[in-house]
Amino acid sequence: MSHLGSPFTLKGLTLRNRIVMSPMCQYSVDAEDGKPNDWHFVHYTSRAIGGTGLIIIEMTDVEPDGRISNRDLGLWSDEHVPAFRRVIDEIHKYGAKAAIQVAHAGRKALDAEVPVGPWNEPFEANAKKPRALSTEEVWQLVAKFADAARRAVEAGVDTIELHGAHGYLIHQFHSPLINKRDDEFGRDYAKFGVEVIRAVKKVLPPDMPLMMRISAVEYAEGGYDLDHSIKLCQAYRDAGVDLFDVSSGGEGGPAGPRKPGNFPGYQVPFARAIREATGVPVMAVGMLDDPRLAESVVGNGDADLVAIGRAMLRNPYWAVDALRLLDGKANVVKAYERGY
Ligand SMILES: Cc1cc2nc3c(=O)[nH]c(=O)nc-3n(C[C@H](O)[C@H](O)[C@H](O)COP(=O)(O)O)c2cc1C
């Protein structure tokens, strides 16, 4: 059996293979209420039927103005739980596991009248000027992350991913380029993330792993480097993160020399470095569409899991096709067996 096709266990979670659907906003909520609809039901269920091991439901925000746009998902009230449960129950029917990416867009909340963030500088010249959160409001947001995580658990997730990457709120706090506060959340760049992790862990069942997506480096001139993100990951690991999903960039501003080229596997070296420095399992992501490349990432020990994004938008059966190529047989639902 291929490495990609082998099961993976982390605490109480066992995946049937190492293939993860990367979180991808669908910008498809019609009623601006943040609840998954029939689009999400079909979209995520299709990838479960398509053989994926773990499906990470797109960036789902802890308050309405924490969304990138008003067409994004949210978990800011108990009323949201049944709509998520409907999607997750269906994902489970086809042998896949489900996660929700819990997030806040911070200064990148495009539809918020006044976005909030650790500091009052916009992420690009013509973006809305954010308002710097008071210390008390930061603590309130920590609690909102925990409330959203509790609701995700009620909706039936097998794990949760915190979005600490791509220039969204947690990333904004741990970036020296963005966070210029002089309170406890500015003096310690990891503090906001650590407090969110601790609060979220309290509402997770003890055997449920917690994942976190992180930008390993910033691209902007003067942005943080891998040494900085490794220190963050060590603090986040000590606070309770069980797996890092390693991405990069997204903080805004023109890209400088640290931006990797657009080549297959461009973020894999970051994943390996964070795995080695923290001793925590990692997920690699970014242009891993070729199943042989994805297989080598797991086989060479660069990462434990491989997340596939855009290739799964093109092909819901990416996982079935990849494992068929690598292992010579297709594991499909009974209804589709004659197709192979
Ligand atoms: C349409 C779209 C929406 C995305 N939304 C999210 C998101 O909600 N959360 C996130 O962490 N990354 C998001 N991403 C980034 C992907 O998860 C992934 O990291 C990126 O596309 C690189 O992987 P790929 O080369 O396999 O596509 C999005 C990407 C796309 C194309």
Short mmCIF file of C-alpha atoms and ligand atoms in Angstrom, two decimals:
data_model
loop_
_atom_site.label_atom_id
_atom_site.label_comp_id
_atom_site.label_asym_id
_atom_site.label_seq_id
_atom_site.Cartn_x
_atom_site.Cartn_y
_atom_site.Cartn_z
CA MET A 1 0.00 0.00 0.00
CA SER A 2 1.15 3.53 -0.74
CA HIS A 3 2.17 5.90 2.06
CA LEU A 4 -0.59 8.26 0.90
CA GLY A 5 -3.14 5.45 1.20
CA SER A 6 -2.10 4.35 4.68
CA PRO A 7 -4.24 5.22 7.72
CA PHE A 8 -3.15 7.91 10.16
CA THR A 9 -4.03 8.12 13.84
CA LEU A 10 -3.72 11.19 16.04
CA LYS A 11 -5.21 10.80 19.53
CA GLY A 12 -8.80 9.60 19.05
CA LEU A 13 -8.87 10.43 15.33
CA THR A 14 -8.10 7.80 12.69
CA LEU A 15 -8.12 8.77 9.02
CA ARG A 16 -8.51 6.17 6.29
CA ASN A 17 -5.66 7.78 4.32
CA ARG A 18 -3.30 10.78 4.40
CA ILE A 19 -5.32 12.91 1.97
CA VAL A 20 -6.95 16.08 3.32
CA MET A 21 -9.26 18.51 1.57
CA SER A 22 -7.72 21.91 2.24
CA PRO A 23 -10.13 24.53 3.62
CA MET A 24 -11.50 26.67 0.80
CA CYS A 25 -14.03 29.48 1.16
CA GLN A 26 -16.94 29.01 -1.21
CA TYR A 27 -18.35 32.55 -0.83
CA SER A 28 -21.72 30.85 -1.27
CA VAL A 29 -23.98 31.81 1.59
CA ASP A 30 -26.96 33.54 0.00
CA ALA A 31 -28.76 34.89 3.05
CA GLU A 32 -25.74 36.42 4.75
CA ASP A 33 -26.48 34.28 7.79
CA GLY A 34 -23.32 32.20 7.79
CA LYS A 35 -25.06 28.82 7.61
CA PRO A 36 -23.94 26.10 5.17
CA ASN A 37 -26.58 25.49 2.52
CA ASP A 38 -27.27 22.92 -0.22
CA TRP A 39 -24.16 24.07 -2.08
CA HIS A 40 -21.92 23.19 0.86
CA PHE A 41 -23.79 19.92 1.38
CA VAL A 42 -23.13 18.76 -2.18
CA HIS A 43 -19.62 20.22 -2.33
CA TYR A 44 -18.29 18.56 0.83
CA THR A 45 -20.22 15.30 0.48
CA SER A 46 -18.83 14.85 -3.03
CA ARG A 47 -15.26 14.94 -1.71
CA ALA A 48 -16.18 12.38 0.97
CA ILE A 49 -17.57 10.09 -1.74
CA GLY A 50 -14.37 10.92 -3.62
CA GLY A 51 -12.26 9.06 -1.06
CA THR A 52 -10.77 11.97 0.91
CA GLY A 53 -9.51 11.06 4.41
CA LEU A 54 -10.22 14.38 6.15
CA ILE A 55 -12.39 17.22 4.93
CA ILE A 56 -11.67 20.64 6.44
CA ILE A 57 -14.73 22.82 6.03
CA GLU A 58 -13.76 26.31 4.91
CA MET A 59 -12.88 29.29 7.12
CA THR A 60 -15.82 29.63 9.54
CA ASP A 61 -15.87 32.76 11.61
CA VAL A 62 -16.56 33.43 15.25
CA GLU A 63 -18.56 36.63 14.71
CA PRO A 64 -20.37 38.16 11.70
CA ASP A 65 -17.78 40.90 11.19
CA GLY A 66 -15.02 38.32 11.50
CA ARG A 67 -15.81 37.07 8.01
CA ILE A 68 -13.78 37.99 4.94
CA SER A 69 -17.09 38.64 3.20
CA ASN A 70 -20.75 38.37 4.15
CA ARG A 71 -20.90 35.29 1.93
CA ASP A 72 -18.75 33.27 4.35
CA LEU A 73 -19.70 30.72 6.98
CA GLY A 74 -19.93 31.42 10.69
CA LEU A 75 -20.54 29.69 14.01
CA TRP A 76 -21.46 32.66 16.16
CA SER A 77 -24.74 31.24 17.48
CA ASP A 78 -26.17 27.90 18.57
CA GLU A 79 -28.69 28.25 15.75
CA HIS A 80 -25.87 27.52 13.29
CA VAL A 81 -25.19 24.04 14.64
CA PRO A 82 -27.89 22.00 12.80
CA ALA A 83 -26.85 23.26 9.35
CA PHE A 84 -23.25 22.18 9.98
CA ARG A 85 -24.40 18.89 11.49
CA ARG A 86 -26.32 18.06 8.33
CA VAL A 87 -23.15 18.39 6.22
CA ILE A 88 -20.91 16.56 8.71
CA ASP A 89 -23.33 13.63 9.18
CA GLU A 90 -23.34 13.11 5.43
CA ILE A 91 -19.53 13.32 5.18
CA HIS A 92 -19.30 10.58 7.82
CA LYS A 93 -21.60 8.27 5.84
CA TYR A 94 -18.87 7.89 3.21
CA GLY A 95 -16.00 7.12 5.59
CA ALA A 96 -14.36 10.54 5.67
CA LYS A 97 -13.69 12.57 8.82
CA ALA A 98 -14.63 16.22 9.18
CA ALA A 99 -13.04 19.36 10.59
CA ILE A 100 -14.11 22.99 10.62
CA GLN A 101 -11.54 25.76 10.22
CA VAL A 102 -12.42 28.22 13.00
CA ALA A 103 -11.29 31.76 12.27
CA HIS A 104 -11.59 35.51 12.42
CA ALA A 105 -10.50 37.68 9.51
CA GLY A 106 -9.49 40.67 11.66
CA ARG A 107 -8.34 43.57 9.50
CA LYS A 108 -9.05 41.50 6.36
CA ALA A 109 -12.85 41.51 6.99
CA LEU A 110 -13.83 43.22 3.75
CA ASP A 111 -17.55 43.71 4.42
CA ALA A 112 -17.26 44.86 8.02
CA GLU A 113 -18.04 48.56 8.34
CA VAL A 114 -15.01 48.96 10.59
CA PRO A 115 -12.79 45.87 10.69
CA VAL A 116 -10.91 45.18 13.92
CA GLY A 117 -7.38 43.99 14.52
CA PRO A 118 -4.46 44.20 16.90
CA TRP A 119 -3.47 47.53 15.38
CA ASN A 120 -5.03 50.27 13.24
CA GLU A 121 -3.10 49.88 10.00
CA PRO A 122 -4.87 48.45 6.93
CA PHE A 123 -3.49 45.36 5.18
CA GLU A 124 -3.10 47.27 1.92
CA ALA A 125 -3.16 50.93 0.95
CA ASN A 126 -6.77 51.08 -0.27
CA ALA A 127 -8.26 48.67 2.33
CA LYS A 128 -10.51 49.88 5.18
CA LYS A 129 -8.65 51.23 8.20
CA PRO A 130 -9.17 48.79 11.10
CA ARG A 131 -9.85 49.75 14.69
CA ALA A 132 -7.37 48.43 17.27
CA LEU A 133 -9.11 46.12 19.75
CA SER A 134 -9.04 47.02 23.44
CA THR A 135 -7.45 44.44 25.76
CA GLU A 136 -10.91 43.57 27.07
CA GLU A 137 -12.20 43.02 23.52
CA VAL A 138 -9.28 40.69 22.81
CA TRP A 139 -10.29 38.53 25.77
CA GLN A 140 -13.88 38.58 24.47
CA LEU A 141 -12.63 37.27 21.13
CA VAL A 142 -10.74 34.46 22.88
CA ALA A 143 -14.08 33.44 24.40
CA LYS A 144 -15.79 33.66 20.99
CA PHE A 145 -13.24 31.24 19.53
CA ALA A 146 -14.05 28.80 22.34
CA ASP A 147 -17.81 29.21 21.80
CA ALA A 148 -17.43 28.52 18.07
CA ALA A 149 -15.27 25.47 18.80
CA ARG A 150 -17.87 24.13 21.23
CA ARG A 151 -20.52 24.52 18.54
CA ALA A 152 -18.30 22.74 16.02
CA VAL A 153 -18.01 19.82 18.44
CA GLU A 154 -21.80 19.83 18.86
CA ALA A 155 -22.09 19.71 15.09
CA GLY A 156 -20.07 16.49 15.07
CA VAL A 157 -16.55 17.41 13.94
CA ASP A 158 -13.71 14.94 14.47
CA THR A 159 -11.13 17.71 14.86
CA ILE A 160 -10.85 21.48 14.64
CA GLU A 161 -8.39 23.62 12.73
CA LEU A 162 -7.58 27.10 14.05
CA HIS A 163 -6.72 29.53 11.27
CA GLY A 164 -3.43 31.09 12.30
CA ALA A 165 -2.25 31.81 8.74
CA HIS A 166 -2.76 34.01 5.68
CA GLY A 167 -2.86 37.32 7.52
CA TYR A 168 -6.08 36.67 9.46
CA LEU A 169 -6.58 37.62 13.11
CA ILE A 170 -4.37 35.07 14.90
CA HIS A 171 -1.62 35.69 12.34
CA GLN A 172 -2.08 39.46 12.78
CA PHE A 173 -1.38 39.09 16.50
CA HIS A 174 1.77 37.00 16.05
CA SER A 175 3.24 39.24 13.35
CA PRO A 176 5.71 41.92 14.56
CA LEU A 177 5.01 43.73 11.28
CA ILE A 178 1.30 44.10 12.12
CA ASN A 179 1.01 43.92 15.92
CA LYS A 180 2.33 47.13 17.47
CA ARG A 181 0.37 46.93 20.74
CA ASP A 182 2.01 47.65 24.05
CA ASP A 183 -0.30 45.53 26.23
CA GLU A 184 0.16 41.85 27.15
CA PHE A 185 -1.05 40.84 23.63
CA GLY A 186 1.69 42.93 22.02
CA ARG A 187 4.61 42.26 24.32
CA ASP A 188 4.18 38.51 23.65
CA TYR A 189 3.37 37.83 19.99
CA ALA A 190 2.19 34.27 20.73
CA LYS A 191 -0.15 35.25 23.57
CA PHE A 192 -3.39 35.66 21.61
CA GLY A 193 -2.91 32.33 19.81
CA VAL A 194 -1.93 30.59 23.04
CA GLU A 195 -5.01 31.90 24.87
CA VAL A 196 -7.26 30.85 21.99
CA ILE A 197 -5.71 27.37 22.00
CA ARG A 198 -6.12 27.00 25.78
CA ALA A 199 -9.74 28.17 25.66
CA VAL A 200 -10.57 25.91 22.72
CA LYS A 201 -8.90 22.88 24.33
CA LYS A 202 -11.24 23.25 27.31
CA VAL A 203 -14.28 22.60 25.12
CA LEU A 204 -12.80 19.74 23.07
CA PRO A 205 -13.20 16.12 24.16
CA PRO A 206 -9.81 15.06 25.62
CA ASP A 207 -9.04 12.64 22.78
CA MET A 208 -9.91 15.10 19.99
CA PRO A 209 -6.79 16.54 18.31
CA LEU A 210 -6.47 20.26 17.65
CA MET A 211 -4.86 21.43 14.41
CA MET A 212 -3.59 24.87 13.54
CA ARG A 213 -2.78 26.41 10.16
CA ILE A 214 0.22 28.69 10.25
CA SER A 215 2.06 30.89 7.79
CA ALA A 216 5.64 29.69 8.16
CA VAL A 217 7.08 32.89 6.70
CA GLU A 218 5.74 36.29 5.70
CA TYR A 219 6.48 37.50 2.19
CA ALA A 220 6.50 41.27 2.85
CA GLU A 221 9.74 43.18 3.30
CA GLY A 222 10.57 43.05 7.03
CA GLY A 223 8.10 40.21 7.65
CA TYR A 224 8.87 37.33 10.00
CA ASP A 225 11.04 34.39 9.07
CA LEU A 226 11.02 30.65 9.77
CA ASP A 227 12.86 31.06 13.09
CA HIS A 228 10.03 33.27 14.33
CA SER A 229 7.30 30.85 13.24
CA ILE A 230 9.15 27.91 14.80
CA LYS A 231 9.15 29.75 18.14
CA LEU A 232 5.44 30.44 17.72
CA CYS A 233 4.77 26.79 16.91
CA GLN A 234 6.69 25.68 19.99
CA ALA A 235 4.51 27.94 22.15
CA TYR A 236 1.37 26.76 20.35
CA ARG A 237 2.44 23.11 20.77
CA ASP A 238 2.99 23.66 24.50
CA ALA A 239 -0.49 25.23 24.71
CA GLY A 240 -2.02 22.14 23.08
CA VAL A 241 -1.77 22.07 19.27
CA ASP A 242 -1.47 18.46 18.04
CA LEU A 243 -0.73 19.10 14.35
CA PHE A 244 0.42 22.07 12.26
CA ASP A 245 -0.92 22.70 8.77
CA VAL A 246 1.95 24.62 7.21
CA SER A 247 1.22 27.35 4.69
CA SER A 248 2.84 30.77 4.16
CA GLY A 249 2.25 34.47 3.43
CA GLY A 250 -1.04 36.36 3.21
CA GLU A 251 -0.14 39.23 5.52
CA GLY A 252 -0.59 41.89 2.81
CA GLY A 253 1.74 44.39 1.19
CA PRO A 254 4.08 43.78 -1.74
CA ALA A 255 5.96 40.48 -1.66
CA GLY A 256 9.69 40.59 -0.92
CA PRO A 257 12.47 38.07 -1.47
CA ARG A 258 11.17 35.54 1.07
CA LYS A 259 8.22 34.57 -1.14
CA PRO A 260 8.85 31.09 -2.55
CA GLY A 261 8.40 30.47 -6.28
CA ASN A 262 5.18 28.95 -7.61
CA PHE A 263 6.54 25.43 -7.94
CA PRO A 264 5.00 22.10 -6.96
CA GLY A 265 5.63 21.46 -3.27
CA TYR A 266 6.87 25.03 -2.62
CA GLN A 267 5.82 24.94 1.04
CA VAL A 268 7.02 21.42 1.85
CA PRO A 269 10.43 22.53 3.22
CA PHE A 270 8.59 24.71 5.77
CA ALA A 271 6.44 21.75 6.87
CA ARG A 272 9.51 19.58 7.34
CA ALA A 273 11.33 22.26 9.32
CA ILE A 274 8.37 22.79 11.67
CA ARG A 275 7.95 19.04 12.12
CA GLU A 276 11.63 18.66 13.03
CA ALA A 277 11.71 21.66 15.35
CA THR A 278 8.52 20.86 17.26
CA GLY A 279 8.27 17.07 17.10
CA VAL A 280 4.60 17.56 16.22
CA PRO A 281 2.98 15.98 13.12
CA VAL A 282 2.44 18.34 10.18
CA MET A 283 0.32 18.69 7.09
CA ALA A 284 1.92 19.98 3.89
CA VAL A 285 -0.05 22.03 1.39
CA GLY A 286 0.50 23.86 -1.88
CA MET A 287 0.61 22.56 -5.44
CA LEU A 288 0.80 18.90 -4.46
CA ASP A 289 -1.62 17.87 -7.23
CA ASP A 290 0.62 15.16 -8.71
CA PRO A 291 -0.11 12.01 -6.65
CA ARG A 292 3.52 10.86 -7.00
CA LEU A 293 4.71 14.12 -5.46
CA ALA A 294 2.13 13.84 -2.65
CA GLU A 295 3.28 10.24 -2.07
CA SER A 296 6.91 11.33 -1.84
CA VAL A 297 6.08 14.04 0.71
CA VAL A 298 4.65 11.43 3.06
CA GLY A 299 7.12 8.68 2.09
CA ASN A 300 10.19 10.90 2.60
CA GLY A 301 8.94 11.98 6.02
CA ASP A 302 8.45 15.64 5.09
CA ALA A 303 4.89 15.60 6.37
CA ASP A 304 2.33 13.24 7.86
CA LEU A 305 -0.64 14.50 5.85
CA VAL A 306 -1.06 16.18 2.48
CA ALA A 307 -3.74 18.83 1.88
CA ILE A 308 -5.10 19.29 -1.60
CA GLY A 309 -6.86 22.55 -2.51
CA ARG A 310 -7.50 23.66 -6.05
CA ALA A 311 -7.04 20.18 -7.53
CA MET A 312 -10.03 19.07 -5.44
CA LEU A 313 -12.10 21.92 -6.86
CA ARG A 314 -11.34 20.49 -10.29
CA ASN A 315 -11.84 16.88 -9.31
CA PRO A 316 -13.93 15.68 -6.33
CA TYR A 317 -12.47 12.20 -6.90
CA TRP A 318 -8.86 13.34 -6.56
CA ALA A 319 -8.26 10.88 -3.70
CA VAL A 320 -9.78 7.86 -5.46
CA ASP A 321 -7.81 8.66 -8.63
CA ALA A 322 -4.54 9.26 -6.75
CA LEU A 323 -4.74 5.99 -4.81
CA ARG A 324 -5.80 4.12 -7.92
CA LEU A 325 -2.65 5.37 -9.65
CA LEU A 326 -0.40 4.54 -6.69
CA ASP A 327 -1.97 1.29 -5.52
CA GLY A 328 -3.55 -0.06 -8.69
CA LYS A 329 -7.04 -0.33 -7.30
CA ALA A 330 -9.98 1.95 -6.74
CA ASN A 331 -11.73 2.07 -3.37
CA VAL A 332 -15.08 3.52 -4.31
CA VAL A 333 -18.62 3.45 -3.00
CA LYS A 334 -20.56 0.41 -4.19
CA ALA A 335 -22.78 2.47 -6.48
CA TYR A 336 -19.71 3.51 -8.52
CA GLU A 337 -17.82 0.21 -8.67
CA ARG A 338 -18.94 -0.53 -12.22
CA GLY A 339 -17.35 2.74 -13.30
CA TYR A 340 -13.98 1.15 -12.64
C1 LIG B 1 -11.11 29.23 -3.61
C2 LIG B 1 -10.12 29.13 -2.49
C3 LIG B 1 -10.52 29.41 -1.19
C4 LIG B 1 -9.61 29.28 -0.13
N1 LIG B 1 -10.06 29.46 1.15
C5 LIG B 1 -9.25 29.17 2.19
C6 LIG B 1 -9.74 29.12 3.52
O1 LIG B 1 -10.94 29.25 3.78
N2 LIG B 1 -8.84 28.86 4.52
C7 LIG B 1 -7.51 28.62 4.27
O2 LIG B 1 -6.75 28.41 5.21
N3 LIG B 1 -7.04 28.61 3.00
C8 LIG B 1 -7.87 28.84 1.97
N4 LIG B 1 -7.40 28.73 0.69
C9 LIG B 1 -6.02 28.21 0.47
C10 LIG B 1 -6.07 26.68 0.27
O3 LIG B 1 -6.56 26.01 1.41
C11 LIG B 1 -4.66 26.13 -0.07
O4 LIG B 1 -3.83 26.35 1.04
C12 LIG B 1 -4.06 26.78 -1.30
O5 LIG B 1 -5.00 26.82 -2.36
C13 LIG B 1 -2.80 26.01 -1.77
O6 LIG B 1 -3.09 24.65 -2.03
P1 LIG B 1 -3.34 24.10 -3.53
O7 LIG B 1 -2.12 24.46 -4.34
O8 LIG B 1 -3.50 22.60 -3.38
O9 LIG B 1 -4.56 24.78 -4.06
C14 LIG B 1 -8.27 28.90 -0.39
C15 LIG B 1 -7.87 28.64 -1.70
C16 LIG B 1 -8.77 28.74 -2.74
C17 LIG B 1 -8.30 28.41 -4.14
#
